[in-house]
Short mmCIF file of the N, C-alpha and C atoms (twelve columns), coordinates in Angstrom:
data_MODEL
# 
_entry.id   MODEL 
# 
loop_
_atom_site.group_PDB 
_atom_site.id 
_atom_site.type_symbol 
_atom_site.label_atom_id 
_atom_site.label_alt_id 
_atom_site.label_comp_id 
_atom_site.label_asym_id 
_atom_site.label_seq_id 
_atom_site.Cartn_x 
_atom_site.Cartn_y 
_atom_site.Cartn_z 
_atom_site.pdbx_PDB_model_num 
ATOM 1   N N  . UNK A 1  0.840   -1.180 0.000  1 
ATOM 2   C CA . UNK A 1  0.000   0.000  0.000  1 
ATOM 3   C C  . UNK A 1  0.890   1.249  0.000  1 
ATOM 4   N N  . UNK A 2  0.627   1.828  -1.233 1 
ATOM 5   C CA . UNK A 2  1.433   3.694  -1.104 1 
ATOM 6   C C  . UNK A 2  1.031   4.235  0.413  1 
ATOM 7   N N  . UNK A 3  2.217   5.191  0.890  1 
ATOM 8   C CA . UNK A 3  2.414   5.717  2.195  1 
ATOM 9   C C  . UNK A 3  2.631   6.932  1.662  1 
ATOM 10  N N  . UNK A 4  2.132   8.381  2.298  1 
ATOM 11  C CA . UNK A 4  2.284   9.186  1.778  1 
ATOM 12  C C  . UNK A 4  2.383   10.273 3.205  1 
ATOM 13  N N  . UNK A 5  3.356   11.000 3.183  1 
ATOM 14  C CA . UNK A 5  3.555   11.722 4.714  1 
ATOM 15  C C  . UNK A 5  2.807   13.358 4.214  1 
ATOM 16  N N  . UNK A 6  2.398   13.783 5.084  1 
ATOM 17  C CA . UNK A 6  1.923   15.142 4.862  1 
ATOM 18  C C  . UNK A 6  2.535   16.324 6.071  1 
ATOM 19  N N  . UNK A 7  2.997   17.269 5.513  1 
ATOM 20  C CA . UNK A 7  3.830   17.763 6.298  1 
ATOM 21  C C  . UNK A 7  3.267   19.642 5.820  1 
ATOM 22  N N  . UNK A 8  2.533   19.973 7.112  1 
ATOM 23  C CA . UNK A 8  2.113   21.305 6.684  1 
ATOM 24  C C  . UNK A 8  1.304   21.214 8.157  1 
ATOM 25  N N  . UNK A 9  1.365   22.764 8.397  1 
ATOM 26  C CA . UNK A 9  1.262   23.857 10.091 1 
ATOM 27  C C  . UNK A 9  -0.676  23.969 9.597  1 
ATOM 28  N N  . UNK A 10 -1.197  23.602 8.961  1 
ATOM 29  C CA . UNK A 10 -2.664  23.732 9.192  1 
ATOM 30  C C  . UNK A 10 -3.302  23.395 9.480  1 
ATOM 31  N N  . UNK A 11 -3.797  22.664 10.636 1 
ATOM 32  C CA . UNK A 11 -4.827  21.257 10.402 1 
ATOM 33  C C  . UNK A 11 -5.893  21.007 10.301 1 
ATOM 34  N N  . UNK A 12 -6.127  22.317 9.428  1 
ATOM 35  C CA . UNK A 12 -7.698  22.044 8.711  1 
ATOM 36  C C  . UNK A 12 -7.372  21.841 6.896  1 
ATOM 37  N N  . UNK A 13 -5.955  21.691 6.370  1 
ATOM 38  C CA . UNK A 13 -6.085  21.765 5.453  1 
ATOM 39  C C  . UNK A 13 -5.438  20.261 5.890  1 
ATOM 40  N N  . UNK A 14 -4.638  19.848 6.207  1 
ATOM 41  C CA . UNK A 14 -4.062  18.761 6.534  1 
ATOM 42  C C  . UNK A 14 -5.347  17.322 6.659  1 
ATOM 43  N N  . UNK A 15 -5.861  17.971 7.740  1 
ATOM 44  C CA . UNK A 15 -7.457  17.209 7.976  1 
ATOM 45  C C  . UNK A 15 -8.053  17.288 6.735  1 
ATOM 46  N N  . UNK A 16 -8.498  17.942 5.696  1 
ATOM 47  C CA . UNK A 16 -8.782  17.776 4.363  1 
ATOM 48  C C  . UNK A 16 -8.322  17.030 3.690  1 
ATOM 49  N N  . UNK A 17 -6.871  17.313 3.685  1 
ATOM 50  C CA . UNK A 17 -6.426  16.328 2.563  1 
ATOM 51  C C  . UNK A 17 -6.365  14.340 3.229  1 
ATOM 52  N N  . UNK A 18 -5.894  14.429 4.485  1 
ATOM 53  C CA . UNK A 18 -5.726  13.296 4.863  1 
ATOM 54  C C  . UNK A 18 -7.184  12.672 4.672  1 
ATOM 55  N N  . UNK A 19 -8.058  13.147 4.690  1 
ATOM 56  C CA . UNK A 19 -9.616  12.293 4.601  1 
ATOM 57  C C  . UNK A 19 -9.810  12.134 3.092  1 
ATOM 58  N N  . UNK A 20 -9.509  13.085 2.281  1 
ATOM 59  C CA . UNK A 20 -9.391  12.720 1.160  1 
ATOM 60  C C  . UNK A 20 -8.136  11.231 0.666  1 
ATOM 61  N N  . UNK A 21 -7.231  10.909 1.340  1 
ATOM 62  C CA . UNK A 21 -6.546  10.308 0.744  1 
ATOM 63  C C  . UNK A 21 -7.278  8.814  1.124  1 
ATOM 64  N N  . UNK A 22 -7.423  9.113  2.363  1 
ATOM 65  C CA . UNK A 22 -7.718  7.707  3.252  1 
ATOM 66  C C  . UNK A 22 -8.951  7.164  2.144  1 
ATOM 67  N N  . UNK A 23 -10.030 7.821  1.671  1 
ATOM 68  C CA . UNK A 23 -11.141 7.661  0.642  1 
ATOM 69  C C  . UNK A 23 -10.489 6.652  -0.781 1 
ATOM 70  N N  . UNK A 24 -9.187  6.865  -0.807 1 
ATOM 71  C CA . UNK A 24 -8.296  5.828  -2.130 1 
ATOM 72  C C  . UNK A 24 -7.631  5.152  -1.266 1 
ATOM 73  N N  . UNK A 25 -7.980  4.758  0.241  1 
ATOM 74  C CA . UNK A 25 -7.194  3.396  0.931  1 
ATOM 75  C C  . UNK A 25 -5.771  3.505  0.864  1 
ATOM 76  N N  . UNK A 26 -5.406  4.880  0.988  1 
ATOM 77  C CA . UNK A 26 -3.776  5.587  0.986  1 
ATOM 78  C C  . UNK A 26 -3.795  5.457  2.262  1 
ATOM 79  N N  . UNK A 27 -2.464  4.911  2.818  1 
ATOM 80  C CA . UNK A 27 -1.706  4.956  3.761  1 
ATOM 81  C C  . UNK A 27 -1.284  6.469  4.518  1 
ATOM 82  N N  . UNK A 28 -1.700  7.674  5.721  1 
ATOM 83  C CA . UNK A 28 -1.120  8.887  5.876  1 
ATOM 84  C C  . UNK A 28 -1.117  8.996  6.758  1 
ATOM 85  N N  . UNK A 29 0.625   10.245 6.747  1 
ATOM 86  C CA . UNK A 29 1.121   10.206 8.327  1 
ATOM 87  C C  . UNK A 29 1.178   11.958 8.701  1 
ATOM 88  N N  . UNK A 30 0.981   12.109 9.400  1 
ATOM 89  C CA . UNK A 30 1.054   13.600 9.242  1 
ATOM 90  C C  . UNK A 30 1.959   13.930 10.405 1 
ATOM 91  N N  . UNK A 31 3.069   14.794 10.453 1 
ATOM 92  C CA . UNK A 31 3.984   15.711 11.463 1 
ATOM 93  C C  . UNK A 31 3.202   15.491 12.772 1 
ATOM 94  N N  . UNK A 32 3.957   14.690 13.771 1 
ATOM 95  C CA . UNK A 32 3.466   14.704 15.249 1 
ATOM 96  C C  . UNK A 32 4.539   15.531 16.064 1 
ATOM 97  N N  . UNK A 33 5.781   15.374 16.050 1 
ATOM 98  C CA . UNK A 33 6.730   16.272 16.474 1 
ATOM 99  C C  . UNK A 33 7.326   16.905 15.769 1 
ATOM 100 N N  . UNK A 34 7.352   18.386 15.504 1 
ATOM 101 C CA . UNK A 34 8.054   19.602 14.466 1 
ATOM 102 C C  . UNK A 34 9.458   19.377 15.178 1 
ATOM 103 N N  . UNK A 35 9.939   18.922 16.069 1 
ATOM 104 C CA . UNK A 35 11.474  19.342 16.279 1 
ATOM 105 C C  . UNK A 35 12.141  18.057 15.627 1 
ATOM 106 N N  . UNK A 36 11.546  16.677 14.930 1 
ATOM 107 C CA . UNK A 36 11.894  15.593 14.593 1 
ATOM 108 C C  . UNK A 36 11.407  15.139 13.278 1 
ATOM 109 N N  . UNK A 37 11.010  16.035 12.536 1 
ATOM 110 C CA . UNK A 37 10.349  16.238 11.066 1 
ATOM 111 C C  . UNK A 37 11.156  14.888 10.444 1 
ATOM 112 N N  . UNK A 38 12.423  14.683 10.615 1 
ATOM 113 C CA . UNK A 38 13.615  14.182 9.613  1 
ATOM 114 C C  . UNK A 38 13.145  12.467 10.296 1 
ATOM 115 N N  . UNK A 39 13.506  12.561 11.350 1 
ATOM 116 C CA . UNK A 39 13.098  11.150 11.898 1 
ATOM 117 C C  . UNK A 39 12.116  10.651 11.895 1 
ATOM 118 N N  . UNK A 40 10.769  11.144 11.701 1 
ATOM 119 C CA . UNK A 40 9.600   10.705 11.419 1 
ATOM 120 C C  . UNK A 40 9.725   10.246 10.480 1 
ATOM 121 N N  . UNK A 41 10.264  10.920 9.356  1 
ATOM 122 C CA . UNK A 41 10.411  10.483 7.561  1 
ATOM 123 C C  . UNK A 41 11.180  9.608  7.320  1 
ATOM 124 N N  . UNK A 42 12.027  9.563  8.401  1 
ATOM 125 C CA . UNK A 42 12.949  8.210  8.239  1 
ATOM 126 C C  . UNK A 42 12.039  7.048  8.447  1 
ATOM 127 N N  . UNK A 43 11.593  7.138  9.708  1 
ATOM 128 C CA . UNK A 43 10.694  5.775  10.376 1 
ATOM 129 C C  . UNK A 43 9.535   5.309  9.363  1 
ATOM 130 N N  . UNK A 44 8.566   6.407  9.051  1 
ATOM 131 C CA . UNK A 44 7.738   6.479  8.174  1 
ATOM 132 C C  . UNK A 44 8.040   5.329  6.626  1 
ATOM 133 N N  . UNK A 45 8.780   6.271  6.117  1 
ATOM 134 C CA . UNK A 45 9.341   5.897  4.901  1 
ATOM 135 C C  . UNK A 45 8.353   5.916  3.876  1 
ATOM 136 N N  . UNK A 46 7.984   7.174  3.584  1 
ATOM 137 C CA . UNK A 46 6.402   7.550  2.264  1 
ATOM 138 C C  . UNK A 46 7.144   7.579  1.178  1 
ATOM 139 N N  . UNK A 47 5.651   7.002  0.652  1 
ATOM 140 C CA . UNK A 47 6.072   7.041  -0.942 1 
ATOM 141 C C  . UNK A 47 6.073   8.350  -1.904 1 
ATOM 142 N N  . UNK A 48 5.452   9.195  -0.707 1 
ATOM 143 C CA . UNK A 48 5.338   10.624 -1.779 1 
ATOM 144 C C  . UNK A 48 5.219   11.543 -0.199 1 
ATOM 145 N N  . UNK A 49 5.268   12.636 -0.730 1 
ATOM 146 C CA . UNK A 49 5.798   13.302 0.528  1 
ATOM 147 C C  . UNK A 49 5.084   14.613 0.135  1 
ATOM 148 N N  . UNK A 50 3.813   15.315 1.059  1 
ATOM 149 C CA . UNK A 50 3.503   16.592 0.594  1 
ATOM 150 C C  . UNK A 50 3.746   17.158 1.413  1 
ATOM 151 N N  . UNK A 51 4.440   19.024 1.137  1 
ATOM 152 C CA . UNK A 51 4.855   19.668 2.439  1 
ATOM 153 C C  . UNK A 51 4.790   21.243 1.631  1 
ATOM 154 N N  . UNK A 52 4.129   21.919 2.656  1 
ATOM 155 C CA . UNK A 52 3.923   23.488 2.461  1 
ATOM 156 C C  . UNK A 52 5.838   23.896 2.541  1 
ATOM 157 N N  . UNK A 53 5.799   24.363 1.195  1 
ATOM 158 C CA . UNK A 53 6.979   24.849 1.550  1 
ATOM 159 C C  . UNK A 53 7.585   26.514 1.881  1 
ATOM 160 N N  . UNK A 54 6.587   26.516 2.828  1 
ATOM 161 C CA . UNK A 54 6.724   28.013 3.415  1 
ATOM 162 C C  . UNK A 54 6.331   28.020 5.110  1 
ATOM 163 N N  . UNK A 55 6.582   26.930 4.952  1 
ATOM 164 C CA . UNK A 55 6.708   26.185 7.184  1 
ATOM 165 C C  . UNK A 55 6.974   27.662 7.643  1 
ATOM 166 N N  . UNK A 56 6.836   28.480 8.972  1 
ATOM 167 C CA . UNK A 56 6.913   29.479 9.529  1 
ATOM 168 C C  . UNK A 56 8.656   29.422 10.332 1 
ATOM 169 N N  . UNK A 57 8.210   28.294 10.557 1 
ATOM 170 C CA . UNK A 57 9.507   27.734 11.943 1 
ATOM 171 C C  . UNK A 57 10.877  27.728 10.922 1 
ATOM 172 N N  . UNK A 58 10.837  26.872 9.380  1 
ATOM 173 C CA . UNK A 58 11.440  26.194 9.258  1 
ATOM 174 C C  . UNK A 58 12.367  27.570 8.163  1 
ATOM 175 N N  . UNK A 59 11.231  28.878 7.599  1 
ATOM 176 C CA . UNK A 59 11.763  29.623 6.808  1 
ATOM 177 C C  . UNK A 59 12.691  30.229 6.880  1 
ATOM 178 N N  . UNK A 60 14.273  30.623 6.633  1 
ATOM 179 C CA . UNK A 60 15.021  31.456 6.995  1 
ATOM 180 C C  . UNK A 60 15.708  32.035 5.705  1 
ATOM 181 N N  . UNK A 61 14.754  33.609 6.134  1 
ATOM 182 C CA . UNK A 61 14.408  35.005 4.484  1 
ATOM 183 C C  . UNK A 61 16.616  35.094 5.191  1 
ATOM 184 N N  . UNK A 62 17.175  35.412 3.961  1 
ATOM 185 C CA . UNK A 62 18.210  35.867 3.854  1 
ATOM 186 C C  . UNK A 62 19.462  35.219 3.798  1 
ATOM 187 N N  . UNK A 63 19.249  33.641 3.740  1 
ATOM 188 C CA . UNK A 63 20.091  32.830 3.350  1 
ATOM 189 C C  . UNK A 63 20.054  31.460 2.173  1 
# 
């Protein structure tokens, strides 16, 4: 079964999409600890990976 991690600060859009996936019997994991993003994805191991790429925490403007 495809595994697919979802990685985004909203969880009403997050909650959207994850109910949508679960509806095609997709496998989804969504960010439980932000300070361990990397190790989740390790453990996890998705087959596709969606992520807002404008995280608040994670943005740093000037480098």
């Amino acid at each position: 079964m495809n595994k697919i991690m979802i990685i985004d600060d909203d969880p009403i859009l997050v909650h959207e999409i994850v109910t949508e996936f679960k509806k095609w019997h997709l496998l989804v994991s969504t960010v439980q600890d932000w300070e361990n993003i990397v190790k989740e994805f390790i453990q996890y191991h998705p087959d596709l990976v969606i992520m807002d790429v404008k995280l608040p925490k994670f943005c740093k403007l000037g480098n």
